[in-house]
mmCIF file of N, CA and C in Angstrom:
data_model
loop_
_atom_site.group_PDB
_atom_site.id
_atom_site.type_symbol
_atom_site.label_atom_id
_atom_site.label_comp_id
_atom_site.label_asym_id
_atom_site.label_seq_id
_atom_site.Cartn_x
_atom_site.Cartn_y
_atom_site.Cartn_z
ATOM 1 N N UNK A 1 16.573 -37.333 10.747
ATOM 2 C CA UNK A 1 17.290 -38.571 11.932
ATOM 3 C C UNK A 1 18.073 -39.426 11.345
ATOM 4 N N UNK A 2 17.407 -40.096 10.311
ATOM 5 C CA UNK A 2 18.211 -40.766 9.345
ATOM 6 C C UNK A 2 19.654 -40.928 8.923
ATOM 7 N N UNK A 3 19.359 -40.100 9.480
ATOM 8 C CA UNK A 3 21.784 -39.423 8.628
ATOM 9 C C UNK A 3 22.253 -39.667 9.878
ATOM 10 N N UNK A 4 22.130 -39.448 10.895
ATOM 11 C CA UNK A 4 22.624 -39.569 12.110
ATOM 12 C C UNK A 4 23.391 -40.555 11.764
ATOM 13 N N UNK A 5 22.230 -41.499 11.434
ATOM 14 C CA UNK A 5 23.040 -42.883 11.211
ATOM 15 C C UNK A 5 23.269 -43.798 10.537
ATOM 16 N N UNK A 6 23.814 -43.162 8.931
ATOM 17 C CA UNK A 6 24.761 -43.543 8.333
ATOM 18 C C UNK A 6 26.610 -43.957 9.073
ATOM 19 N N UNK A 7 26.295 -44.759 7.530
ATOM 20 C CA UNK A 7 27.544 -45.336 8.474
ATOM 21 C C UNK A 7 27.989 -45.906 10.215
ATOM 22 N N UNK A 8 27.398 -45.787 10.395
ATOM 23 C CA UNK A 8 27.540 -46.093 12.360
ATOM 24 C C UNK A 8 27.482 -47.998 12.269
ATOM 25 N N UNK A 9 26.771 -48.529 11.321
ATOM 26 C CA UNK A 9 27.308 -49.921 11.655
ATOM 27 C C UNK A 9 28.315 -50.986 11.638
ATOM 28 N N UNK A 10 29.403 -50.344 11.098
ATOM 29 C CA UNK A 10 30.428 -50.619 12.094
ATOM 30 C C UNK A 10 31.371 -50.824 12.387
ATOM 31 N N UNK A 11 30.540 -49.707 12.945
ATOM 32 C CA UNK A 11 30.785 -49.074 14.745
ATOM 33 C C UNK A 11 30.376 -50.462 16.012
ATOM 34 N N UNK A 12 31.400 -49.512 16.796
ATOM 35 C CA UNK A 12 31.407 -50.157 17.736
ATOM 36 C C UNK A 12 30.087 -49.331 19.240
ATOM 37 N N UNK A 13 29.948 -49.543 20.139
ATOM 38 C CA UNK A 13 29.480 -49.054 20.701
ATOM 39 C C UNK A 13 29.799 -48.178 21.234
ATOM 40 N N UNK A 14 30.469 -47.935 22.387
ATOM 41 C CA UNK A 14 31.466 -46.332 22.055
ATOM 42 C C UNK A 14 31.537 -45.661 21.487
ATOM 43 N N UNK A 15 32.006 -45.992 20.433
ATOM 44 C CA UNK A 15 32.281 -45.557 19.119
ATOM 45 C C UNK A 15 30.590 -44.435 18.455
ATOM 46 N N UNK A 16 30.200 -45.467 18.137
ATOM 47 C CA UNK A 16 28.763 -44.717 18.130
ATOM 48 C C UNK A 16 28.030 -43.287 19.136
ATOM 49 N N UNK A 17 28.615 -44.502 20.541
ATOM 50 C CA UNK A 17 27.804 -43.685 21.510
ATOM 51 C C UNK A 17 28.172 -41.639 21.458
ATOM 52 N N UNK A 18 29.743 -42.379 21.049
ATOM 53 C CA UNK A 18 29.878 -40.594 20.884
ATOM 54 C C UNK A 18 29.455 -39.637 19.527
ATOM 55 N N UNK A 19 30.252 -40.698 18.434
ATOM 56 C CA UNK A 19 28.754 -39.531 17.644
ATOM 57 C C UNK A 19 27.791 -38.916 17.845
ATOM 58 N N UNK A 20 26.906 -39.635 18.550
ATOM 59 C CA UNK A 20 24.577 -39.758 18.295
ATOM 60 C C UNK A 20 25.455 -38.470 19.295
ATOM 61 N N UNK A 21 25.905 -38.726 21.095
ATOM 62 C CA UNK A 21 26.690 -37.292 21.499
ATOM 63 C C UNK A 21 27.229 -35.939 20.995
ATOM 64 N N UNK A 22 27.650 -36.323 20.344
ATOM 65 C CA UNK A 22 28.414 -34.985 19.356
ATOM 66 C C UNK A 22 26.980 -34.840 18.221
ATOM 67 N N UNK A 23 26.260 -35.101 18.134
ATOM 68 C CA UNK A 23 25.093 -34.234 17.413
ATOM 69 C C UNK A 23 24.642 -34.042 18.793
ATOM 70 N N UNK A 24 23.678 -33.670 19.561
ATOM 71 C CA UNK A 24 23.794 -32.721 20.583
ATOM 72 C C UNK A 24 22.443 -32.559 19.778
ATOM 73 N N UNK A 25 21.135 -33.711 20.037
ATOM 74 C CA UNK A 25 20.553 -34.918 20.157
ATOM 75 C C UNK A 25 19.888 -35.738 21.408
ATOM 76 N N UNK A 26 18.588 -36.143 21.182
ATOM 77 C CA UNK A 26 18.051 -37.072 22.031
ATOM 78 C C UNK A 26 17.758 -37.478 21.278
ATOM 79 N N UNK A 27 17.806 -39.477 21.407
ATOM 80 C CA UNK A 27 16.858 -40.408 20.322
ATOM 81 C C UNK A 27 16.657 -41.941 22.179
ATOM 82 N N UNK A 28 15.295 -41.692 21.499
ATOM 83 C CA UNK A 28 14.223 -43.073 21.902
ATOM 84 C C UNK A 28 14.097 -44.012 21.754
ATOM 85 N N UNK A 29 14.483 -44.913 22.251
ATOM 86 C CA UNK A 29 14.435 -46.246 21.844
ATOM 87 C C UNK A 29 13.088 -47.387 22.821
ATOM 88 N N UNK A 30 12.381 -47.601 22.264
ATOM 89 C CA UNK A 30 10.823 -48.744 22.866
ATOM 90 C C UNK A 30 9.919 -49.342 21.205
ATOM 91 N N UNK A 31 8.888 -49.764 21.744
ATOM 92 C CA UNK A 31 8.312 -50.715 21.131
ATOM 93 C C UNK A 31 7.148 -50.052 21.162
ATOM 94 N N UNK A 32 6.198 -50.463 19.588
ATOM 95 C CA UNK A 32 5.262 -49.303 20.120
ATOM 96 C C UNK A 32 4.868 -50.614 18.334
ATOM 97 N N UNK A 33 3.157 -50.235 18.653
ATOM 98 C CA UNK A 33 1.833 -50.901 18.045
ATOM 99 C C UNK A 33 1.869 -50.218 17.115
ATOM 100 N N UNK A 34 2.135 -51.382 15.712
ATOM 101 C CA UNK A 34 2.716 -50.301 14.448
ATOM 102 C C UNK A 34 0.208 -50.408 13.709
ATOM 103 N N UNK A 35 0.670 -49.691 12.708
ATOM 104 C CA UNK A 35 -0.123 -50.110 11.991
ATOM 105 C C UNK A 35 -0.635 -51.304 11.453
ATOM 106 N N UNK A 36 0.026 -52.358 11.493
ATOM 107 C CA UNK A 36 -0.058 -53.282 11.353
ATOM 108 C C UNK A 36 -0.557 -54.920 11.970
ATOM 109 N N UNK A 37 -0.974 -54.041 13.114
ATOM 110 C CA UNK A 37 -0.365 -54.932 14.474
ATOM 111 C C UNK A 37 -0.468 -54.656 15.687
ATOM 112 N N UNK A 38 1.757 -55.420 14.219
ATOM 113 C CA UNK A 38 2.191 -55.986 15.360
ATOM 114 C C UNK A 38 3.291 -54.874 15.496
ATOM 115 N N UNK A 39 3.760 -55.659 17.112
ATOM 116 C CA UNK A 39 4.713 -54.228 17.633
ATOM 117 C C UNK A 39 6.287 -54.504 17.562
ATOM 118 N N UNK A 40 6.673 -53.563 17.307
ATOM 119 C CA UNK A 40 7.890 -53.996 16.682
ATOM 120 C C UNK A 40 8.713 -52.291 17.452
ATOM 121 N N UNK A 41 10.025 -52.247 17.447
ATOM 122 C CA UNK A 41 10.989 -51.782 17.760
ATOM 123 C C UNK A 41 10.860 -50.339 17.007
ATOM 124 N N UNK A 42 11.658 -49.365 17.559
ATOM 125 C CA UNK A 42 11.846 -48.276 16.940
ATOM 126 C C UNK A 42 12.923 -47.208 17.658
ATOM 127 N N UNK A 43 13.292 -46.131 16.996
ATOM 128 C CA UNK A 43 14.067 -46.321 17.727
ATOM 129 C C UNK A 43 13.637 -44.268 17.148
ATOM 130 N N UNK A 44 13.400 -43.196 17.527
ATOM 131 C CA UNK A 44 13.641 -41.819 17.368
ATOM 132 C C UNK A 44 13.745 -40.481 17.521
ATOM 133 N N UNK A 45 13.873 -39.867 16.961
ATOM 134 C CA UNK A 45 14.837 -38.624 18.071
ATOM 135 C C UNK A 45 13.746 -37.567 18.328
ATOM 136 N N UNK A 46 13.656 -37.303 19.113
ATOM 137 C CA UNK A 46 12.205 -36.671 21.217
ATOM 138 C C UNK A 46 12.928 -35.894 21.811
ATOM 139 N N UNK A 47 12.267 -35.300 21.756
ATOM 140 C CA UNK A 47 12.938 -34.309 23.276
ATOM 141 C C UNK A 47 11.971 -35.467 24.476
ATOM 142 N N UNK A 48 13.766 -36.017 25.638
ATOM 143 C CA UNK A 48 12.879 -37.017 26.571
ATOM 144 C C UNK A 48 12.390 -36.989 27.458
ATOM 145 N N UNK A 49 11.107 -36.884 28.828
ATOM 146 C CA UNK A 49 10.273 -36.044 28.999
ATOM 147 C C UNK A 49 10.335 -37.140 30.593
ATOM 148 N N UNK A 50 10.712 -38.530 30.329
ATOM 149 C CA UNK A 50 11.340 -39.090 31.278
ATOM 150 C C UNK A 50 12.799 -40.462 31.257
ATOM 151 N N UNK A 51 12.950 -41.390 32.577
ATOM 152 C CA UNK A 51 13.608 -41.587 32.200
ATOM 153 C C UNK A 51 13.078 -43.257 32.389
ATOM 154 N N UNK A 52 13.785 -44.442 31.208
ATOM 155 C CA UNK A 52 13.098 -45.656 30.960
ATOM 156 C C UNK A 52 12.402 -46.419 32.487
ATOM 157 N N UNK A 53 11.437 -46.569 32.016
ATOM 158 C CA UNK A 53 11.205 -47.152 33.597
ATOM 159 C C UNK A 53 10.010 -49.445 33.292
ATOM 160 N N UNK A 54 11.165 -50.088 33.667
ATOM 161 C CA UNK A 54 11.309 -51.486 32.954
ATOM 162 C C UNK A 54 9.949 -52.173 33.924
ATOM 163 N N UNK A 55 9.209 -53.115 32.968
ATOM 164 C CA UNK A 55 8.380 -53.042 33.578
ATOM 165 C C UNK A 55 6.871 -52.538 33.588
ATOM 166 N N UNK A 56 6.912 -51.542 33.214
ATOM 167 C CA UNK A 56 5.813 -50.382 32.792
ATOM 168 C C UNK A 56 4.929 -50.724 31.339
ATOM 169 N N UNK A 57 3.591 -50.882 31.824
ATOM 170 C CA UNK A 57 2.587 -51.358 30.987
ATOM 171 C C UNK A 57 2.244 -50.366 29.589
ATOM 172 N N UNK A 58 3.746 -51.338 28.691
ATOM 173 C CA UNK A 58 2.740 -49.987 27.379
ATOM 174 C C UNK A 58 1.560 -50.113 26.657
ATOM 175 N N UNK A 59 0.866 -50.533 27.380
ATOM 176 C CA UNK A 59 -0.186 -50.862 26.288
ATOM 177 C C UNK A 59 -1.465 -49.350 25.751
ATOM 178 N N UNK A 60 -1.126 -48.531 27.147
ATOM 179 C CA UNK A 60 -1.977 -47.877 26.877
ATOM 180 C C UNK A 60 -1.359 -46.026 25.476
ATOM 181 N N UNK A 61 -0.080 -46.624 25.127
ATOM 182 C CA UNK A 61 0.908 -45.892 24.640
ATOM 183 C C UNK A 61 0.129 -44.939 22.979
ATOM 184 N N UNK A 62 1.077 -43.869 23.305
ATOM 185 C CA UNK A 62 0.885 -42.907 22.847
ATOM 186 C C UNK A 62 0.421 -43.697 20.813
ATOM 187 N N UNK A 63 -0.606 -43.360 20.560
ATOM 188 C CA UNK A 63 -0.770 -43.572 18.677
ATOM 189 C C UNK A 63 -0.685 -43.173 17.680
ATOM 190 N N UNK A 64 0.209 -42.117 17.299
ATOM 191 C CA UNK A 64 -0.603 -41.078 16.860
ATOM 192 C C UNK A 64 -0.817 -41.507 15.419
ATOM 193 N N UNK A 65 -0.262 -42.782 14.806
ATOM 194 C CA UNK A 65 -1.032 -42.193 13.401
ATOM 195 C C UNK A 65 -2.749 -43.453 13.565
ATOM 196 N N UNK A 66 -3.333 -43.446 14.874
ATOM 197 C CA UNK A 66 -4.705 -43.615 15.172
ATOM 198 C C UNK A 66 -5.223 -42.084 15.753
ATOM 199 N N UNK A 67 -4.951 -41.470 15.362
ATOM 200 C CA UNK A 67 -4.994 -39.897 14.589
ATOM 201 C C UNK A 67 -5.295 -39.257 13.630
ATOM 202 N N UNK A 68 -6.284 -38.136 13.307
ATOM 203 C CA UNK A 68 -5.831 -37.842 12.249
ATOM 204 C C UNK A 68 -5.337 -36.611 12.768
ATOM 205 N N UNK A 69 -4.716 -36.336 10.908
ATOM 206 C CA UNK A 69 -3.712 -35.730 11.596
ATOM 207 C C UNK A 69 -4.450 -33.242 11.679
ATOM 208 N N UNK A 70 -5.527 -33.871 11.412
ATOM 209 C CA UNK A 70 -5.401 -32.636 11.823
ATOM 210 C C UNK A 70 -5.776 -31.921 13.584
ATOM 211 N N UNK A 71 -5.820 -32.846 14.167
ATOM 212 C CA UNK A 71 -6.194 -33.279 15.413
ATOM 213 C C UNK A 71 -4.161 -31.826 15.987
ATOM 214 N N UNK A 72 -3.784 -32.152 15.448
ATOM 215 C CA UNK A 72 -2.682 -31.903 15.706
ATOM 216 C C UNK A 72 -1.999 -30.420 15.343
#
């Protein structure tokens, strides 16, 4: 996923949107609590299962880093 954004730092939002749309992938943007306990903004490639919902409390969000990997 990271390589999809290489060279995009000088693009306009329209150019970036076109480039990412051309990949055929979907990306999610959101806030998450990291291992350090701080809130971070992140982008990830994913299948989106729902639309953005303004004002939704994400304090009960998924935190896969707090789960042992053998569960997956």
